PDB file of C-alpha atoms and ligand atoms in Angstrom:
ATOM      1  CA  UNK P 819       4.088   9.087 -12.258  1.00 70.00           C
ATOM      2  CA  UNK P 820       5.078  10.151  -9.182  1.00 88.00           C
ATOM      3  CA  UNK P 821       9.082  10.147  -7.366  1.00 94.00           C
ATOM      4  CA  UNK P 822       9.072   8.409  -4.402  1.00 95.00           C
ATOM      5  CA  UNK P 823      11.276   8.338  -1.363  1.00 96.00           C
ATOM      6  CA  UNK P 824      13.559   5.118  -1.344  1.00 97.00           C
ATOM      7  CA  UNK P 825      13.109   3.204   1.975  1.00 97.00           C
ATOM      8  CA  UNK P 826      16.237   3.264   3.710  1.00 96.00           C
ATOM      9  CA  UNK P 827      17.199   0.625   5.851  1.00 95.00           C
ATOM     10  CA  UNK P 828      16.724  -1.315   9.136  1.00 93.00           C
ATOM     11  CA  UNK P 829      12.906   0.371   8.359  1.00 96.00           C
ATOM     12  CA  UNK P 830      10.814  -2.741   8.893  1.00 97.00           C
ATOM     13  CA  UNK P 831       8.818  -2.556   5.591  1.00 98.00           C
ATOM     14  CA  UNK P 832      12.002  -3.798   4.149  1.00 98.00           C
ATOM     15  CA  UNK P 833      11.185  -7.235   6.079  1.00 98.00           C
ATOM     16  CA  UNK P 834       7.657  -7.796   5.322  1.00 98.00           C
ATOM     17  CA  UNK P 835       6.409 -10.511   3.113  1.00 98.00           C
ATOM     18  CA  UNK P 836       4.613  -8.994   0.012  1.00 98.00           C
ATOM     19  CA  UNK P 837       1.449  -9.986  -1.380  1.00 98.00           C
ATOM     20  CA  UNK P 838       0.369 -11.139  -4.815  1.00 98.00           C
ATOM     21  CA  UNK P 839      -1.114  -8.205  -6.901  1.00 98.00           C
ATOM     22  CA  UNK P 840      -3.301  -8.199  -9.709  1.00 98.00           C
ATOM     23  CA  UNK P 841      -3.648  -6.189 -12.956  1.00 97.00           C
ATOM     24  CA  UNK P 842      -5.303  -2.876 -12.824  1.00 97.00           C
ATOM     25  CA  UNK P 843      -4.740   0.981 -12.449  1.00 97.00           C
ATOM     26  CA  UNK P 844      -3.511   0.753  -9.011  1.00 97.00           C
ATOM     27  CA  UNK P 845      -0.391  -1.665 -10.255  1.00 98.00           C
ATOM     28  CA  UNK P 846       0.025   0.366 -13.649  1.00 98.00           C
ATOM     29  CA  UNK P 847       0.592   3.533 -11.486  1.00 98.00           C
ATOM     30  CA  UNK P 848       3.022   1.386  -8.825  1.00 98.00           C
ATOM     31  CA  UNK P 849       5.097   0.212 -11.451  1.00 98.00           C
ATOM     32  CA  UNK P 850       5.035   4.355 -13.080  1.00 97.00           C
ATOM     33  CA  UNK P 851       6.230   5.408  -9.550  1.00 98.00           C
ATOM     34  CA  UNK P 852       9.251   2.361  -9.291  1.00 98.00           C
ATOM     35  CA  UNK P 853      10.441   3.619 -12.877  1.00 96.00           C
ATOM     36  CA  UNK P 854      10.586   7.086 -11.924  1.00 96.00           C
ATOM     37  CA  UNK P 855      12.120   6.560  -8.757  1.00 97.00           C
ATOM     38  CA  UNK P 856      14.518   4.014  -9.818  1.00 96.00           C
ATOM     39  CA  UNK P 857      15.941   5.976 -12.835  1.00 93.00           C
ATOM     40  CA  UNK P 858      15.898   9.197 -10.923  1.00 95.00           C
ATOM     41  CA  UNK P 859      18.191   7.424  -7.924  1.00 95.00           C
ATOM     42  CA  UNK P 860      20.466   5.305 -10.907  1.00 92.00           C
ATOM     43  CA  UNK P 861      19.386   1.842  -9.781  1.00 94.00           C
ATOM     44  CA  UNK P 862      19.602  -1.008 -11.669  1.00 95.00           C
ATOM     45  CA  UNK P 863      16.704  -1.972  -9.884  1.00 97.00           C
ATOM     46  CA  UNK P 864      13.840  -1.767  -7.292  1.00 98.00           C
ATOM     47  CA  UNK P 865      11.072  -3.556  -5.432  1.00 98.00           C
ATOM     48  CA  UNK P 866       8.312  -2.225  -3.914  1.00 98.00           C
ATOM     49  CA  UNK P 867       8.918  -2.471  -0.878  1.00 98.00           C
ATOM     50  CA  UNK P 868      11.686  -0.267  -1.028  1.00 98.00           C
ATOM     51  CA  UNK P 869       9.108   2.720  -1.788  1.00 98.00           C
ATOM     52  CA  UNK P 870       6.884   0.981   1.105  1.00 98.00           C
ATOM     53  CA  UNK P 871       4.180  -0.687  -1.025  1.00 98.00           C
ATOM     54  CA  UNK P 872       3.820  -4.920   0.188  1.00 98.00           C
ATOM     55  CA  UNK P 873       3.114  -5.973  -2.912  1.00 98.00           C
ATOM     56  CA  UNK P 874       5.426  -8.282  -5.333  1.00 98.00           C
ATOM     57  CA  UNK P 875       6.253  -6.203  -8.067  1.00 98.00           C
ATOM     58  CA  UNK P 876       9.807  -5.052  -8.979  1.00 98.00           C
ATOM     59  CA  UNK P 877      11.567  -3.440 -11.625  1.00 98.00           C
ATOM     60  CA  UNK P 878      14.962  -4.052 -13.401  1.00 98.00           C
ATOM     61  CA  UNK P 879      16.630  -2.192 -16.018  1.00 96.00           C
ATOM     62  CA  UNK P 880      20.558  -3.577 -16.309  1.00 92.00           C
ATOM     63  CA  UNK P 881      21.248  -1.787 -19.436  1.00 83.00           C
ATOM     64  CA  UNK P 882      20.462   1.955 -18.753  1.00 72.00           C
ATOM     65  CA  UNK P 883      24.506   2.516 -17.691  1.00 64.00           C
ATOM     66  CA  UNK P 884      24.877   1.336 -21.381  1.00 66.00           C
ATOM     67  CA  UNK P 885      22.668   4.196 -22.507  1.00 71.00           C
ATOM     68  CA  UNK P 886      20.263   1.814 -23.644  1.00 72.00           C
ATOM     69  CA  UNK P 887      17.469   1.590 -21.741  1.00 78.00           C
ATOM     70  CA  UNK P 888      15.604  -1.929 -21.265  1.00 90.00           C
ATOM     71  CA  UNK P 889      13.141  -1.690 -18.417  1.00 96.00           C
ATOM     72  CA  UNK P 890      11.863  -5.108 -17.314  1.00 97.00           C
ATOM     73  CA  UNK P 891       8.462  -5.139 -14.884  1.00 98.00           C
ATOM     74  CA  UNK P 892       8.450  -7.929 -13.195  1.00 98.00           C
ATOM     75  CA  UNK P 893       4.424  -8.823 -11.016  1.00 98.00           C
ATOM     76  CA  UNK P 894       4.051 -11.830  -9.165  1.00 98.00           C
ATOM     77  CA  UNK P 895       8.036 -13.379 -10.330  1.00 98.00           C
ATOM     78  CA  UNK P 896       8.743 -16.352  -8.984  1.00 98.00           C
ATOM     79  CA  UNK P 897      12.075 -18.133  -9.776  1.00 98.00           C
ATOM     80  CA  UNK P 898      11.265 -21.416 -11.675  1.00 98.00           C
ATOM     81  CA  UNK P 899      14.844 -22.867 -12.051  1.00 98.00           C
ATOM     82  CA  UNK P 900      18.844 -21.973 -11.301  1.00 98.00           C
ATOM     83  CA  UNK P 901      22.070 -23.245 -12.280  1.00 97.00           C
ATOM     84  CA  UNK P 902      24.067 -25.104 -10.205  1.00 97.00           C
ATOM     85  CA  UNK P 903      26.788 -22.709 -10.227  1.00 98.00           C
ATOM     86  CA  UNK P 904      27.081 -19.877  -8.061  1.00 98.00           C
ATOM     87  CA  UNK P 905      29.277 -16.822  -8.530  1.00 98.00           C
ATOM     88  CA  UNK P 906      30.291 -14.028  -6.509  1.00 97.00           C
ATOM     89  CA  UNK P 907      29.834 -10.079  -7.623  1.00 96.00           C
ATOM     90  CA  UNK P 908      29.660  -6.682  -6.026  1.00 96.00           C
ATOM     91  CA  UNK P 909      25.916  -5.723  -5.567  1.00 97.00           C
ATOM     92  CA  UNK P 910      24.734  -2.729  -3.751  1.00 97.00           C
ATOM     93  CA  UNK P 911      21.345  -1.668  -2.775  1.00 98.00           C
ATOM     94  CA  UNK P 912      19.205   1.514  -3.096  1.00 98.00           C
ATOM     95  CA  UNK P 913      17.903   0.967   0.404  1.00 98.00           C
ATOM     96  CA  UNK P 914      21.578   0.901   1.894  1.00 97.00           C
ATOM     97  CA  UNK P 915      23.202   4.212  -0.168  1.00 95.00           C
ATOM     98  CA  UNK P 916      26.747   3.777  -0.924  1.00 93.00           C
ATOM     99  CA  UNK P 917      27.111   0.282   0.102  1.00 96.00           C
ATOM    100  CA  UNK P 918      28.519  -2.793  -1.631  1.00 96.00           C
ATOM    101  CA  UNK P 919      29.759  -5.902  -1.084  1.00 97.00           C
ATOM    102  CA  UNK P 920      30.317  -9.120  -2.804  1.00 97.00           C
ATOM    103  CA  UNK P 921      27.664 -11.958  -2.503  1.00 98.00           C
ATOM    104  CA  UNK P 922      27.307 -15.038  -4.118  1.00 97.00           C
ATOM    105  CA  UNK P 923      24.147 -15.815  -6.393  1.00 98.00           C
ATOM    106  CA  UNK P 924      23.383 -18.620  -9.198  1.00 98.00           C
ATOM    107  CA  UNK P 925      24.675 -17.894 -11.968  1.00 98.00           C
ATOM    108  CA  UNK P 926      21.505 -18.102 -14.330  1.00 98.00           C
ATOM    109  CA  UNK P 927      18.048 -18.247 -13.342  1.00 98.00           C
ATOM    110  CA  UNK P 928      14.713 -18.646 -15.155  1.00 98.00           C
ATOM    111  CA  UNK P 929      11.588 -16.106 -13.786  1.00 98.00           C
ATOM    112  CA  UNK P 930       8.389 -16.537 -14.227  1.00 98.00           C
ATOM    113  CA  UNK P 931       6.029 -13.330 -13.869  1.00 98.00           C
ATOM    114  CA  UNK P 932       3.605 -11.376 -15.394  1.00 98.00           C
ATOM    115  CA  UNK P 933       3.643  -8.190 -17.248  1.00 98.00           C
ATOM    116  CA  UNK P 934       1.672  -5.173 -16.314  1.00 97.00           C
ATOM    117  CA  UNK P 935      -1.712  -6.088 -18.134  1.00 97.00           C
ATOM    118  CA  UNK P 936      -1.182  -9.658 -16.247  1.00 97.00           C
ATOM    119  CA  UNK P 937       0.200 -11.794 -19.288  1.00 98.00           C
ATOM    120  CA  UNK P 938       2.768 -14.489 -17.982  1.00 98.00           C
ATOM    121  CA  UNK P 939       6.096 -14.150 -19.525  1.00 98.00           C
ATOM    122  CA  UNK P 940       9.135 -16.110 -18.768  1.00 98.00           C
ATOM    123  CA  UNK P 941      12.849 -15.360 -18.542  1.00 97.00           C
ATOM    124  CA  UNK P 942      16.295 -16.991 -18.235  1.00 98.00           C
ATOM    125  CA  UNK P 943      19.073 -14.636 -17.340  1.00 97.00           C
ATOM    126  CA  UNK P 944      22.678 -15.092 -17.145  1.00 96.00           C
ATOM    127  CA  UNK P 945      25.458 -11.959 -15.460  1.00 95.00           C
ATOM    128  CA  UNK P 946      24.380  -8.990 -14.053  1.00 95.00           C
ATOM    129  CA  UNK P 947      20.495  -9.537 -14.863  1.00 96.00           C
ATOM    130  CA  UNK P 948      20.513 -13.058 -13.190  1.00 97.00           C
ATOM    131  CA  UNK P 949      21.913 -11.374 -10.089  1.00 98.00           C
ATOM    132  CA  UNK P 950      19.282  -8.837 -10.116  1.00 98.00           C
ATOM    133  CA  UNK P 951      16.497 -11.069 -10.556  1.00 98.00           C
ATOM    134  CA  UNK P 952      17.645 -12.913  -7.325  1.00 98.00           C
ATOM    135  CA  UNK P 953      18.214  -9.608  -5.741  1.00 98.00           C
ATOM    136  CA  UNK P 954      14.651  -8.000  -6.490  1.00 98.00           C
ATOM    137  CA  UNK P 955      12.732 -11.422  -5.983  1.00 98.00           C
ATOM    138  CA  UNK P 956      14.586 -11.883  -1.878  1.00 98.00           C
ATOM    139  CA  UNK P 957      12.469  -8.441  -1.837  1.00 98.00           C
ATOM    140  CA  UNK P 958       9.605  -9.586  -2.022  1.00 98.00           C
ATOM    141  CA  UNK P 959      10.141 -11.860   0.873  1.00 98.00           C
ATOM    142  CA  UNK P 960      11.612  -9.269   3.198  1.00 98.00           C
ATOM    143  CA  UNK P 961      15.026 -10.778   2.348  1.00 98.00           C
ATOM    144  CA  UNK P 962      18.223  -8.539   1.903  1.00 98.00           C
ATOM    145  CA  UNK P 963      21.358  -8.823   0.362  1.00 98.00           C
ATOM    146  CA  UNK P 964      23.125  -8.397   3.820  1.00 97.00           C
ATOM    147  CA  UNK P 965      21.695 -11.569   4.389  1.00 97.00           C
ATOM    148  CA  UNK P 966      24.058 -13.474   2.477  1.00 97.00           C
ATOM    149  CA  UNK P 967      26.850 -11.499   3.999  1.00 97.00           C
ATOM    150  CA  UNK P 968      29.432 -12.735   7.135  1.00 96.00           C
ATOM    151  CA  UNK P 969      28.037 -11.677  10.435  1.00 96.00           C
ATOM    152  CA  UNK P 970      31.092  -9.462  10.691  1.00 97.00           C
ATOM    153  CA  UNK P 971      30.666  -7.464   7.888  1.00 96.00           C
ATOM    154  CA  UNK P 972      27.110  -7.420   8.348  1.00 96.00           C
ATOM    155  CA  UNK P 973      27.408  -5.836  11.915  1.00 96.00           C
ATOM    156  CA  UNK P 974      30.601  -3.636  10.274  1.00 96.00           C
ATOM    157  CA  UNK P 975      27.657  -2.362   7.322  1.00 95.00           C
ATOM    158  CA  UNK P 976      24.904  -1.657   9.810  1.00 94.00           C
ATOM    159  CA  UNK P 977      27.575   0.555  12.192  1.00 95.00           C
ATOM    160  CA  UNK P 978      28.658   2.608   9.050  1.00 95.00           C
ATOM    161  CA  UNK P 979      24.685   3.099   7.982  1.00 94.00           C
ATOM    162  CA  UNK P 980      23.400   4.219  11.948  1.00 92.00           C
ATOM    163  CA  UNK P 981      26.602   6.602  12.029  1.00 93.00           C
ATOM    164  CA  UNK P 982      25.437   7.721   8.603  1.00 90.00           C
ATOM    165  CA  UNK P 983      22.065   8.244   9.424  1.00 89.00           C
ATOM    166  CA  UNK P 984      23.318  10.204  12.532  1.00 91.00           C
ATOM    167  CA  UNK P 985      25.239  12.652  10.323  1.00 90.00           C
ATOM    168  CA  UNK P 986      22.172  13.317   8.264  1.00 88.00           C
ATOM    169  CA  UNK P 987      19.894  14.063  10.756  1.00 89.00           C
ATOM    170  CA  UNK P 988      22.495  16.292  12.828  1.00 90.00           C
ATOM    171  CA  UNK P 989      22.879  18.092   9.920  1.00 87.00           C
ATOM    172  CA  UNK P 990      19.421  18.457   9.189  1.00 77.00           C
ATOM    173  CA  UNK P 991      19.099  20.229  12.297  1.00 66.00           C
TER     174      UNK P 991
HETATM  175 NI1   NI V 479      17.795  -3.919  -3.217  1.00 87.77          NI
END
């Protein structure tokens, strides 16, 4: 396992379209490093992407702040079916540090994917774990949660992150 640097955004690997991936030593190790990484930054969950690999595989583990740890590798998901209803709740990303903001998201979904030695599983998720699904899958397709946001606070977001990034590298200096 290795700890990998989280992509931070407007980087442009967080827009790219990932590609299917199949079972093997290369994914086993890829879904090691999004563990590590995600655990060691206290996500709820990560995509590849956001550690700069284009393929679609992602990670979710909802529980952990409950100390119980349920880590859920998701290769290849796709989202089969939602509810009609959609919901609105605070979600925050690992490739935009200290942001959050409230989007809206179905309120249960059913995944289809494959586990890490490429048996299909699926899943139907309601709360916090249906958001995350929806969160980690956009991933995949170079979609972002700031996406869903107004165009204001979108454009407010991205003003905070460049004067952010500023700091750091001044200080870095
Ligand atoms: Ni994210």
């Amino acid at each position: 396992m290795a700890l990998k640097k989280i992509v931070i955004y407007p980087d442009s690997v967080l827009r790219e379209i990932c590609e299917p991936v199949e079972p093997g030593e290369p994914l086993s190790r890829l879904l090691d490093d999004l563990a590590e990484s995600m655990y060691a930054n206290k996500g709820v969950g990560l995509a590849a992407p956001q550690i700069g690999v284009t393929s679609r595989v992602a990670i979710i583990d909802v529980d952990q702040r409950d100390g119980e740890p349920r880590l859920i590798e998701l290769v290849n998901p796709e989202i089969l079916s939602t509810a009609d209803e959609v919901v609105e709740g605070d979600e925050g990303c690992l490739s935009f540090p200290g942001e959050f903001e409230k989007v809206r998201r179905f309120s249960r979904v059913t995944v289809k994917a494959m586990d890490r030695n490429g048996q299909a599983f699926e899943l139907t998720a309601e709360g916090l774990l249906a958001r995350a699904l929806q969160h980690e899958i956009d991933h995949l397709d170079g979609v972002l949660f700031i996406d869903y946001l107004s165009r204001l606070k979108r454009s407010m977001m991205e003003r905070r992150m460049k004067k952010a990034a500023k700091k750091a590298a001044s200080s870095r200096s």
